[in-house]
Coordinates of C-alpha atoms in Angstrom, one line a residue:
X1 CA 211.8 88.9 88.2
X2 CA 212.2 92.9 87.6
X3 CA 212.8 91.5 83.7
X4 CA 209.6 89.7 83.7
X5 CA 207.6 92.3 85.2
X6 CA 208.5 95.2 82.4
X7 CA 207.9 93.1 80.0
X8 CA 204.5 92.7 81.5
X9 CA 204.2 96.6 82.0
X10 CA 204.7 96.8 77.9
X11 CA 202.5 93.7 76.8
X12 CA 199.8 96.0 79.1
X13 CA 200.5 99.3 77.2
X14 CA 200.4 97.3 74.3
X15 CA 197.3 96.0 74.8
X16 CA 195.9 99.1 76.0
X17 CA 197.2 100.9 72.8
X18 CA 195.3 98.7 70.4
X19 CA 192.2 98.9 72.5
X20 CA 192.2 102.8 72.6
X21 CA 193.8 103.7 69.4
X22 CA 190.4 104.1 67.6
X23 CA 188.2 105.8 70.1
X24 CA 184.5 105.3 70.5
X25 CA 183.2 108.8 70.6
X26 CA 181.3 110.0 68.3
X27 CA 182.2 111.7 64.9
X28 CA 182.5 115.2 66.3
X29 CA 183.8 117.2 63.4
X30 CA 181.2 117.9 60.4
X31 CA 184.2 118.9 58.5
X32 CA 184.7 116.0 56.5
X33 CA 188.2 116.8 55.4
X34 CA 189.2 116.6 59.4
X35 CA 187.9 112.9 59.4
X36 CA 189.6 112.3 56.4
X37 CA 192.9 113.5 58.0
X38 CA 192.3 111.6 61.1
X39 CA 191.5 108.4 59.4
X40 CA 195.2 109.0 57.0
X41 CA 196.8 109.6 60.1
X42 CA 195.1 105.8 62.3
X43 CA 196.1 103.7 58.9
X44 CA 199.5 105.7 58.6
X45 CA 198.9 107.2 55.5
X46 CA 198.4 103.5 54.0
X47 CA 198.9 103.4 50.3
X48 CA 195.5 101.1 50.1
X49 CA 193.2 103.4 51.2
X50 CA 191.4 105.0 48.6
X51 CA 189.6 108.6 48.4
X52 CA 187.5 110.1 46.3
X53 CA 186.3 113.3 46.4
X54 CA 182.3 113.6 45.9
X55 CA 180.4 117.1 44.4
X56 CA 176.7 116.1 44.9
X57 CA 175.2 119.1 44.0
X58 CA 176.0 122.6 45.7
X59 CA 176.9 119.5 48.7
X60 CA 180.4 118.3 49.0
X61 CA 181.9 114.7 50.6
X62 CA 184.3 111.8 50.3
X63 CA 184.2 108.2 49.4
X64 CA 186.7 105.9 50.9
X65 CA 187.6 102.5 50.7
X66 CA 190.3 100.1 51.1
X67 CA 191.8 99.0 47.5
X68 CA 191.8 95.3 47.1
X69 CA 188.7 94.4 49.8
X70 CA 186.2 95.9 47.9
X71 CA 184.1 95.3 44.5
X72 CA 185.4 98.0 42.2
X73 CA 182.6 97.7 39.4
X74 CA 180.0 98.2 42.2
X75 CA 181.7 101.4 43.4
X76 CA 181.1 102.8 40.5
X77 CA 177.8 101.4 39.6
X78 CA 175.9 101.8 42.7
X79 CA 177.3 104.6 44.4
X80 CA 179.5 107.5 42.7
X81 CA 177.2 107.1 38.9
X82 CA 173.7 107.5 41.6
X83 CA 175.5 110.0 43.0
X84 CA 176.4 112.2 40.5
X85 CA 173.8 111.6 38.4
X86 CA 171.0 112.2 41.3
X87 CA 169.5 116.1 41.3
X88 CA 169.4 117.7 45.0
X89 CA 167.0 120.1 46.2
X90 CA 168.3 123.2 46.4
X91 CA 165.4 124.3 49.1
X92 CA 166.4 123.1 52.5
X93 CA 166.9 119.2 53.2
X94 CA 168.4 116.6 55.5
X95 CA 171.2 115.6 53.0
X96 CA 172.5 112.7 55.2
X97 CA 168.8 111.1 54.9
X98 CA 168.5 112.0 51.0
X99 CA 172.1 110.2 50.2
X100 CA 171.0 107.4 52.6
X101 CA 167.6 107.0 51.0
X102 CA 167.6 107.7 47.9
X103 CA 171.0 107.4 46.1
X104 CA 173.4 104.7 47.4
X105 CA 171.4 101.4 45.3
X106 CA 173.5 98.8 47.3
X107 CA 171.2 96.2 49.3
X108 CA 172.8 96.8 52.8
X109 CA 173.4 100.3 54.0
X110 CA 173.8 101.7 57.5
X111 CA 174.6 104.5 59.1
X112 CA 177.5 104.7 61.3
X113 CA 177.6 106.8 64.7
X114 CA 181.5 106.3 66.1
X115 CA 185.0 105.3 65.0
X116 CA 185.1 101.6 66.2
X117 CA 182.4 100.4 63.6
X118 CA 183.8 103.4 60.9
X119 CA 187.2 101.5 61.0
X120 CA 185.5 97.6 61.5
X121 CA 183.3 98.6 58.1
X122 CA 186.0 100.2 55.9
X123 CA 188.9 97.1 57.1
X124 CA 186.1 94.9 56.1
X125 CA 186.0 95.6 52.8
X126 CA 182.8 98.3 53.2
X127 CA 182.9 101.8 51.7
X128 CA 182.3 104.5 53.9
X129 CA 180.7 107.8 52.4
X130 CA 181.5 111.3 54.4
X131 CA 179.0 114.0 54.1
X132 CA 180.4 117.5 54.6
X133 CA 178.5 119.2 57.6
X134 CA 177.3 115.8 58.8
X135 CA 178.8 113.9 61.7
X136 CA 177.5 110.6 60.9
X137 CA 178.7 108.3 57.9
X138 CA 177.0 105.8 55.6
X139 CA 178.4 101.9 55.0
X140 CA 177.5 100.0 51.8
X141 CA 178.3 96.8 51.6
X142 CA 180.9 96.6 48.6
X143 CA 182.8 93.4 50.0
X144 CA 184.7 92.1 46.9
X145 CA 188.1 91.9 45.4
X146 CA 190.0 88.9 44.4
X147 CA 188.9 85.6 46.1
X148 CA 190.1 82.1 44.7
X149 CA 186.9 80.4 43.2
X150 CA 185.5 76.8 44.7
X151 CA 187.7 74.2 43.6
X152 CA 187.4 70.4 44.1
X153 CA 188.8 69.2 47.4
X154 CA 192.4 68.7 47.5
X155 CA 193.0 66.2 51.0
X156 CA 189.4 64.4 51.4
X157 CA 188.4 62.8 47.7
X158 CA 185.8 61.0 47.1
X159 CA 184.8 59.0 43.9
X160 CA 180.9 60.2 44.8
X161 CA 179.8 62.7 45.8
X162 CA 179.5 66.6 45.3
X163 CA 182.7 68.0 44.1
X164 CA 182.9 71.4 45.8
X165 CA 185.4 72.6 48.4
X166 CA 185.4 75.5 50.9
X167 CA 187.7 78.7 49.6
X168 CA 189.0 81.3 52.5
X169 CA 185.9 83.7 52.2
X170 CA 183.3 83.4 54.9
X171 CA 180.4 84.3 53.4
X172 CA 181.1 81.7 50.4
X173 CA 181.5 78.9 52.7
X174 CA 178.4 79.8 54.6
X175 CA 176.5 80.0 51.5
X176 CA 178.2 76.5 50.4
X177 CA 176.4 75.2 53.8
X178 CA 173.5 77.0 53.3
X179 CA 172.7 75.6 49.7
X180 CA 172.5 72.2 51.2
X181 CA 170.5 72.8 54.2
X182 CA 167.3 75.1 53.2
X183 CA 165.7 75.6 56.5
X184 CA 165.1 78.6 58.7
X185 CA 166.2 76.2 61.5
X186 CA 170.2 76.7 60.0
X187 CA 171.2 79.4 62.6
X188 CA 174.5 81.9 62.1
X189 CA 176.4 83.8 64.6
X190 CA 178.9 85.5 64.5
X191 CA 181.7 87.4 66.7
X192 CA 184.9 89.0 66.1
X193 CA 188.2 87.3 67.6
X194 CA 192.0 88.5 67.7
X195 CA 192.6 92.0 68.4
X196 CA 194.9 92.9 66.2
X197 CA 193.7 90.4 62.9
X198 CA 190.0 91.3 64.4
X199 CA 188.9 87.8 62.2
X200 CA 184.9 87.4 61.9
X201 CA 184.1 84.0 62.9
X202 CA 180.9 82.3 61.9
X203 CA 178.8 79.6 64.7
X204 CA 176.5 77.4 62.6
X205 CA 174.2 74.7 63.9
X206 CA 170.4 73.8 63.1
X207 CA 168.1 75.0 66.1
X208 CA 165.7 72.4 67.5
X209 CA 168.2 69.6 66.5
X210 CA 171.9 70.5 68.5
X211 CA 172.3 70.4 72.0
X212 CA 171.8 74.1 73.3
X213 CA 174.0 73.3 76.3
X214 CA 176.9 72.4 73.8
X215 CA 176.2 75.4 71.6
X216 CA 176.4 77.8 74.5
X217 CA 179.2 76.0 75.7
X218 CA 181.2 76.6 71.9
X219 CA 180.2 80.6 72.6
X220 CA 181.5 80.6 76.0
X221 CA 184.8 78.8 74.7
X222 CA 185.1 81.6 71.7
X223 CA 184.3 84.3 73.7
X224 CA 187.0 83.2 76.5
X225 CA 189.7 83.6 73.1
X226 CA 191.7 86.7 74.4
X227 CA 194.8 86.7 71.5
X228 CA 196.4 89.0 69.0
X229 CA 195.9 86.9 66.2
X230 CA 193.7 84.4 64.6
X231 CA 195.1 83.4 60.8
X232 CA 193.5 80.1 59.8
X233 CA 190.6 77.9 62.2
X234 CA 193.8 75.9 63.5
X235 CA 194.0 78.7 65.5
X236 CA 190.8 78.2 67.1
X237 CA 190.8 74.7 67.6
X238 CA 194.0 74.9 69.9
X239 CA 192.1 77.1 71.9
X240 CA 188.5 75.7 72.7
X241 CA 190.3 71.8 72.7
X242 CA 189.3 70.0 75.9
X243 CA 192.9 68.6 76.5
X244 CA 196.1 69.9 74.8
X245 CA 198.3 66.9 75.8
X246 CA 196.8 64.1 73.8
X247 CA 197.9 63.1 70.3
X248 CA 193.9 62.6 69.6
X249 CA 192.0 65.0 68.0
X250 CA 189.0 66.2 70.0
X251 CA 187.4 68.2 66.6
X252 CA 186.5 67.7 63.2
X253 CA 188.1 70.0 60.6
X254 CA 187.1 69.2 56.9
X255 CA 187.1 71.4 53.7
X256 CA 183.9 69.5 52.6
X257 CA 180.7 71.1 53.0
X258 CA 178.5 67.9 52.2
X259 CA 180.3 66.6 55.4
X260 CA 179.3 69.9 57.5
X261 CA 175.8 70.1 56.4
X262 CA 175.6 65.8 57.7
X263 CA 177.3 67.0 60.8
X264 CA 174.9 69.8 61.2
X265 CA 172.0 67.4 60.3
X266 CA 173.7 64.9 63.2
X267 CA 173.2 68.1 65.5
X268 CA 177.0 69.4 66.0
X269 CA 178.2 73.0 65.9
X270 CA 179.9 74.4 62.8
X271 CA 182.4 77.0 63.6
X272 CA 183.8 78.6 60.1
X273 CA 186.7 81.0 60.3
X274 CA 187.4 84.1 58.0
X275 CA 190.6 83.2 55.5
X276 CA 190.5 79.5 56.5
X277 CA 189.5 77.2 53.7
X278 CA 189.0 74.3 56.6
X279 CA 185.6 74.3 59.1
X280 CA 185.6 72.7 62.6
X281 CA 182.7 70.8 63.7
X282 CA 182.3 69.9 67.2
X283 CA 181.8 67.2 69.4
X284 CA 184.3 64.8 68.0
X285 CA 184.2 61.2 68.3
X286 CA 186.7 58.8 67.6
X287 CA 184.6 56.7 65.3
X288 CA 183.6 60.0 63.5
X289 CA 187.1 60.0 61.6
X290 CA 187.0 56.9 60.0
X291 CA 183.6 57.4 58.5
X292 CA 184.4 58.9 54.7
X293 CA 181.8 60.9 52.2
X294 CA 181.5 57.8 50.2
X295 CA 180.2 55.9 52.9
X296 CA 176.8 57.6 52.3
X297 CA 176.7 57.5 48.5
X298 CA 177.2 54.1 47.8
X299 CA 175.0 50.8 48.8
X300 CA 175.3 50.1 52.5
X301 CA 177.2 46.4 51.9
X302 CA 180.3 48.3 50.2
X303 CA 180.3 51.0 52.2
X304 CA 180.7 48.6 55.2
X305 CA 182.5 46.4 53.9
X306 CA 185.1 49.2 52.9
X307 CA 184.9 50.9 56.5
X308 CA 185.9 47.6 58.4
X309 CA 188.9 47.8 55.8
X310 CA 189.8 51.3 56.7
X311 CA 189.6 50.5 60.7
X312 CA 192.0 47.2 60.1
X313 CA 194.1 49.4 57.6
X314 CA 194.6 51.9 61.1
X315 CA 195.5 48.9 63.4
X316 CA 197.6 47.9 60.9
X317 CA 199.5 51.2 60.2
X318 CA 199.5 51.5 64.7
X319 CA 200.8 48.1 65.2
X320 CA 202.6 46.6 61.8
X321 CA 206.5 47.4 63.1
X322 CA 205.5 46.4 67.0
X323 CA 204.3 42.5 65.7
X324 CA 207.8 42.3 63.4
X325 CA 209.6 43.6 66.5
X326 CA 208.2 41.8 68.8
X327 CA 207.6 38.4 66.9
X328 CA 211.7 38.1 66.0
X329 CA 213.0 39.2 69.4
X330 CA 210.9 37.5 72.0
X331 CA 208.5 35.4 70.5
X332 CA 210.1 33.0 67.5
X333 CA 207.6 29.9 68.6
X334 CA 204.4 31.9 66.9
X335 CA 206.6 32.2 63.5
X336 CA 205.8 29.4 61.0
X337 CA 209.3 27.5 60.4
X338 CA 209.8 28.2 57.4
X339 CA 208.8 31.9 57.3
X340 CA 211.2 32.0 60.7
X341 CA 213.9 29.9 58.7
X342 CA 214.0 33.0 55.5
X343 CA 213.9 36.0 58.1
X344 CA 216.8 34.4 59.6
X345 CA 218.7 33.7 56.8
X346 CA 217.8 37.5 55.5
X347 CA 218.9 38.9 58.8
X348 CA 222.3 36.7 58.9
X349 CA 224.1 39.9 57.5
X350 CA 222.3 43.5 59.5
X351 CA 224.1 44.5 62.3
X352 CA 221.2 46.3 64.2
X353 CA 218.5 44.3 66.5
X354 CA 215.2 44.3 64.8
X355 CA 214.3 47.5 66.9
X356 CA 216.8 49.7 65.6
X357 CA 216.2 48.5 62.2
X358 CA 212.5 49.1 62.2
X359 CA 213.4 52.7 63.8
X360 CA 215.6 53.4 60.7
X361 CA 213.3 52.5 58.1
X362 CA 210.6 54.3 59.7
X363 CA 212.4 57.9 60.4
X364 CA 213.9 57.6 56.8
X365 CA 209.9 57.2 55.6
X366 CA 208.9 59.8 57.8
X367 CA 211.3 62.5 56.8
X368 CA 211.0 61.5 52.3
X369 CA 207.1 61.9 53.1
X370 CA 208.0 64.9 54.8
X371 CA 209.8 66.1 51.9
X372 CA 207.6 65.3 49.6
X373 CA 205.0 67.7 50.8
X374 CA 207.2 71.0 50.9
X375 CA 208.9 70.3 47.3
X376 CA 207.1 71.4 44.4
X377 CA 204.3 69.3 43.4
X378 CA 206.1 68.6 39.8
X379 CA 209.0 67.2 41.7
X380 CA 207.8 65.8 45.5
X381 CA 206.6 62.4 43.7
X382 CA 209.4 62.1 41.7
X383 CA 211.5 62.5 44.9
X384 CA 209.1 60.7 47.2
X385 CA 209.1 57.2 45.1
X386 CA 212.8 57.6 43.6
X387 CA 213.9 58.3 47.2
X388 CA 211.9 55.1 48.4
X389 CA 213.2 52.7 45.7
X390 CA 216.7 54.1 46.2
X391 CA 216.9 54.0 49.9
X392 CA 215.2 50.6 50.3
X393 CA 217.0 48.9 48.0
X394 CA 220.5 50.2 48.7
X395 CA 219.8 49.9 52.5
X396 CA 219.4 46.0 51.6
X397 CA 222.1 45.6 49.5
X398 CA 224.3 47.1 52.1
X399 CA 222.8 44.8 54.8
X400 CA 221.8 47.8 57.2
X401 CA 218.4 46.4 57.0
X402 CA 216.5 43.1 55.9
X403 CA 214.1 43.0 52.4
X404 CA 211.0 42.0 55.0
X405 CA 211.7 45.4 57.2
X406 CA 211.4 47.1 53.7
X407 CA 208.4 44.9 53.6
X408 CA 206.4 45.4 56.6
X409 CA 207.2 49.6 56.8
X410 CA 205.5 49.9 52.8
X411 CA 203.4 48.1 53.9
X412 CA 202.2 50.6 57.3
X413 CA 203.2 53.4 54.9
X414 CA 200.2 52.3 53.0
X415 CA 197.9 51.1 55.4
X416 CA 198.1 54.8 57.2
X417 CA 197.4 56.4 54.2
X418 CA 193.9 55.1 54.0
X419 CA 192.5 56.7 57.4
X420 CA 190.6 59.6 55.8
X421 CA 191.2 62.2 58.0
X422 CA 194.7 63.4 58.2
X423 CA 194.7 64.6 62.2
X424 CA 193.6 60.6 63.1
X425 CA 196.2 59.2 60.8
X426 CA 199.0 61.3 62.1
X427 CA 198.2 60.1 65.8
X428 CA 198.7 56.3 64.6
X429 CA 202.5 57.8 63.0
X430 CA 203.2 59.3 66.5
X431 CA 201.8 56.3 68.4
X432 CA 203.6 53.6 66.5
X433 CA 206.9 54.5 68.1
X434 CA 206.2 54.2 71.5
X435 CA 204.5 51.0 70.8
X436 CA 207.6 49.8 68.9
X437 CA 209.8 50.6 71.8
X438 CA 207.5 48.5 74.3
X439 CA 207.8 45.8 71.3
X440 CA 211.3 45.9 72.1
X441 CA 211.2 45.7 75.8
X442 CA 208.8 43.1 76.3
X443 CA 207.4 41.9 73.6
X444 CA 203.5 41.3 73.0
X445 CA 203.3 41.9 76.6
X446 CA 204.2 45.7 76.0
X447 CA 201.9 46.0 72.9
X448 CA 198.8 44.9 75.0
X449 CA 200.2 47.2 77.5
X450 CA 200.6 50.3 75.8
X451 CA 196.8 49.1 73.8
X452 CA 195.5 48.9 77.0
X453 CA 196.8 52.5 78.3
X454 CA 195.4 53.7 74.8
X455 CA 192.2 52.8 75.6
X456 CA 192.0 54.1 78.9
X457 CA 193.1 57.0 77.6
X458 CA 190.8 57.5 74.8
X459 CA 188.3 56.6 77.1
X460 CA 188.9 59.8 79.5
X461 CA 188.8 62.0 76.8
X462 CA 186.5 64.0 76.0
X463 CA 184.7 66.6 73.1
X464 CA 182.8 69.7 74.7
X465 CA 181.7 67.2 77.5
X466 CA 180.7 64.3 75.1
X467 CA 182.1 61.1 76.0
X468 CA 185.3 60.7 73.1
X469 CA 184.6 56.8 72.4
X470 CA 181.0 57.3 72.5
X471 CA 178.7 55.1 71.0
X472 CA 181.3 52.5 71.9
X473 CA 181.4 53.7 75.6
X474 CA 179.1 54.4 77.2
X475 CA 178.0 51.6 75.0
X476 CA 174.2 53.0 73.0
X477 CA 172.6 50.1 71.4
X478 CA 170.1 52.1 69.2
X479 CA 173.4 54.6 68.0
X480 CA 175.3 51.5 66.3
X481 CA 173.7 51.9 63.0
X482 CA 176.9 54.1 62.0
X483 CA 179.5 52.7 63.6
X484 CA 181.5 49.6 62.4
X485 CA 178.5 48.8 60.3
X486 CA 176.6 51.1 58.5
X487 CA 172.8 50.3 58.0
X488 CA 171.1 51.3 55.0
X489 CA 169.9 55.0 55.1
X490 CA 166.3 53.9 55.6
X491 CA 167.3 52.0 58.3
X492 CA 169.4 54.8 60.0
X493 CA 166.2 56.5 61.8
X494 CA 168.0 58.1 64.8
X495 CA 170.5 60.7 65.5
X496 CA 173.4 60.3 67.6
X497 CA 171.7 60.5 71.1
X498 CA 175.0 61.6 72.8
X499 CA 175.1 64.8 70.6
X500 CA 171.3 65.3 69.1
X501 CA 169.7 65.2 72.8
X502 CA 166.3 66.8 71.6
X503 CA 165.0 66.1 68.3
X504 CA 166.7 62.6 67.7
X505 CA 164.6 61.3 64.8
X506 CA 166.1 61.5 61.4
X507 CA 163.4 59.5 59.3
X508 CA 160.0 58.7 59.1
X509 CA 157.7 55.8 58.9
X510 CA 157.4 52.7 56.3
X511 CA 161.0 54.1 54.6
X512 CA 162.0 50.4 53.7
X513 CA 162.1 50.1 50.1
X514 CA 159.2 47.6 48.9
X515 CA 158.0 46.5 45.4
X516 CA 154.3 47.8 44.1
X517 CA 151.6 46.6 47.0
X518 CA 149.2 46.0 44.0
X519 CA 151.8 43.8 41.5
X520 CA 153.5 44.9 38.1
X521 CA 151.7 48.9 37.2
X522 CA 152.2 47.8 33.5
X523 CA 150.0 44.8 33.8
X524 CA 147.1 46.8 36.3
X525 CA 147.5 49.4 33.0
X526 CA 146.7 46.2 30.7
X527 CA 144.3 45.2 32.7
X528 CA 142.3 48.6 32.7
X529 CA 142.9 48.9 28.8
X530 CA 140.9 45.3 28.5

């Protein structure tokens, strides 16, 4: 107990170093080679931070900024060549207001009164300018550096559709989002969360259409973050989740900004985290994540037709190993003969029951896909489908397992990779163990059990107090146009009414497409001509 309590007496002095190590008082010294000491001595003398000595006229001051965050070419351009090349007054002047006014040609300048927002500015990637016998400072925005350019999306492809991806800079992915949605009505917050990393976080949503309720909700959930760090929005959506202990997600994360600008549109909250190349949206809903970008780009019949593929393709890759279980050890009558006569004969030689086969074949798929996501791109497929063919073939020639085991796990292997949201199709992996182990318990009668408890379960959840199965249940007649079927987009006149609860119409009138009222235009052009 003493142990625990002086480790909680130095997480507090901790704590209370990092929040008074930069005080907030004001910038007391007009000597500016006394701030430049003090800020060597708060970075530790930090090899990055760069300092350059200014001359403006008769005047003297410093320029400093932190190598690597900032836009080189515009440090030079817009501030030190307008500084040196600018003429001062000898006669009396305010030289902080003159600098500020009249020489620093950035488009965002501001002057800064204490040390918090001197070191926020200059970690941020801002150049601060000292003035000698000034106690203020100026900021210019000089945010640059090196940033990976937008790339196509690497985990959510789509045949059509735009080809651009979020990268880890805010601003560009804001911008990415903003480019699509063009209306004053696209609203951005943000806050600062982790106190060491001190990561700027970005709150988007489109005002008039999302739920103010939920958005102040999202705020109160941010602002309730108390960590050291935040590194990637995975972070974040650990800590604003609903329910921890559910293999479910309860929010969206996509590197698509199409599919956050539709979300947006749908009237959910964007949250977009500095050095993350993934966005949440929230609420979530479990019908959300098996809705891909294609859906909305191709005729309404195939995009249909392909979702009601995907959701069999998920019951498929939750159930496939419980049936085969299930079927051979309890329930022989509802095999044909024949088929039941060649499973036989192929299982005449494995020693295992059908459970402990299946559980073989699974972990041993589980760990080479594993594997071939941490080896090196050039050599994880080699591994991953040499590995398969390998393993599955000598595990039937050594009779460990049966060719239809091999069979029926490619075949869930396959069916789970078409879910098209990673977090969803990882909860079917987790979830098809516990139903094979009901499978081997008590047959069919365990699957529909443990169905059963997942639906009550999925039920109870829920996303930032929106119901998780929703439109499903509570069941919304008007809100199945995007569901299992998905109407043509003339057809799809309402928002979500469960997230959007004010402005819930998304089309207009007469938005059926019709031929001419008046017949063929050539032949009324003819007809004019005669």
């Amino acid at each position: 107990m003493l142990k625990k309590k002086q480790v909680q007496r130095k997480n507090d002095n901790f704590r209370q170093k990092l929040d008074h190590s930069i005080p907030g008082e004001l910038l007391i010294h007009k000597d500016y080679q006394e701030n430049i000491s003090r800020i060597k001595g708060e970075l530790g003398n930090s090899a990055d931070l760069g300092i350059r000595e200014l001359k403006i006229g008769p005047y003297q001051g410093a320029l400093l900024f932190i190598d690597g965050l900032v836009d080189g070419k515009g440090i030079n351009e817009f501030i030190l060549e307008t500084l040196m090349d600018k003429k001062v007054p000898i006669e009396e002047f305010d030289l902080f207001q003159f600098v500020l006014d009249q020489t620093v040609a950035l488009g965002s300048v501001s002057t800064i009164t204490n040390w918090n927002e001197l070191f926020d500015k200059l970690l941020s990637g801002c150049s601060i300018i000292l003035l000698n016998g000034c106690n203020k400072a100026i900021s210019g925005e000089t945010r640059g550096g090196e940033t990976r350019s937008i790339a196509e999306p690497t985990q959510q492809l789509s045949i059509r559709g735009p080809k651009d991806a979020f990268t880890e800079t805010l601003r560009t992915n804001t911008a990415l989002i903003r480019r699509r949605i063009k209306s004053p009505n696209l609203w951005i917050e943000s806050m600062k969360i982790g106190r060491v990393t001190q990561t700027d976080i970005a709150i988007m949503y489109v005002k008039g259409i999302a739920d103010e309720e939920i958005v102040n909700e999202v705020k109160q959930r941010l602002n309730r973050i108390d960590i050291d760090a935040i590194l990637d929005s995975g972070y974040v959506e650990q800590l604003i989740e609903e329910q921890t202990f559910t293999s479910f997600p309860t929010t969206y994360h996509t590197e698509r900004p199409d599919v956050v600008s539709s979300q947006l549109l749908e009237g959910r909250i964007a949250i977009v985290a500095d050095g993350s190349p993934f966005v949440l949206t929230v609420p979530a809903v479990f019908v959300q994540f098996f809705q891909a970008p294609d859906d909305y780009y191709s005729r309404f019949d195939l995009s249909t037709s392909v979702r009601m593929l995907r959701i069999l393709a998920f019951f498929i890759a939750l159930i496939g190993p419980s049936l085969y279980i299930a079927a051979t050890t309890f329930h022989q009558e509802m095999i044909p003969t024949t088929l039941a006569i060649a499973i036989a004969a192929q299982r005449e030689n494995v020693p295992f029951p059908a459970f402990v086969e299946a559980l073989i074949m699974e972990v041993t798929f589980e760990i080479l896909r594993e594997a071939g996501l941490r080896l090196p791109r050039a050599v994880g497929q080699a591994v991953s489908i040499v590995g398969a063919l390998v393993i599955g073939q000598a595990a039937v020639q050594a009779s460990i397992v049966s060719p239809v085991m091999v069979i029926v796990v490619s075949i869930t292997a396959i069916a789970n990779f078409s879910t098209p949201v990673f977090a969803m199709a990882i909860s079917a992996r987790l979830l098809r163990f516990a139903l094979m182990a009901l499978a081997a318990l008590v047959g069919f009668f365990g699957i529909m059990l443990g169905l059963i408890v997942m639906a009550i379960h999925l039920c109870s959840l829920r996303s930032f107090g929106v119901p998780y199965m929703s439109p499903v249940a509570p069941f919304s007649g008007e809100n199945q146009q995007d569901v299992f079927i998905r109407y043509p987009i003339w057809a799809l006149k309402y928002r979500p009414r469960h997230i959007a609860r004010g402005n819930i119409v998304r089309t207009g009138e007469n938005q059926k497409p019709a031929p001419p009222k008046h017949g063929n235009s050539h032949e009324s052009d003819d007809t004019k001509g005669n």
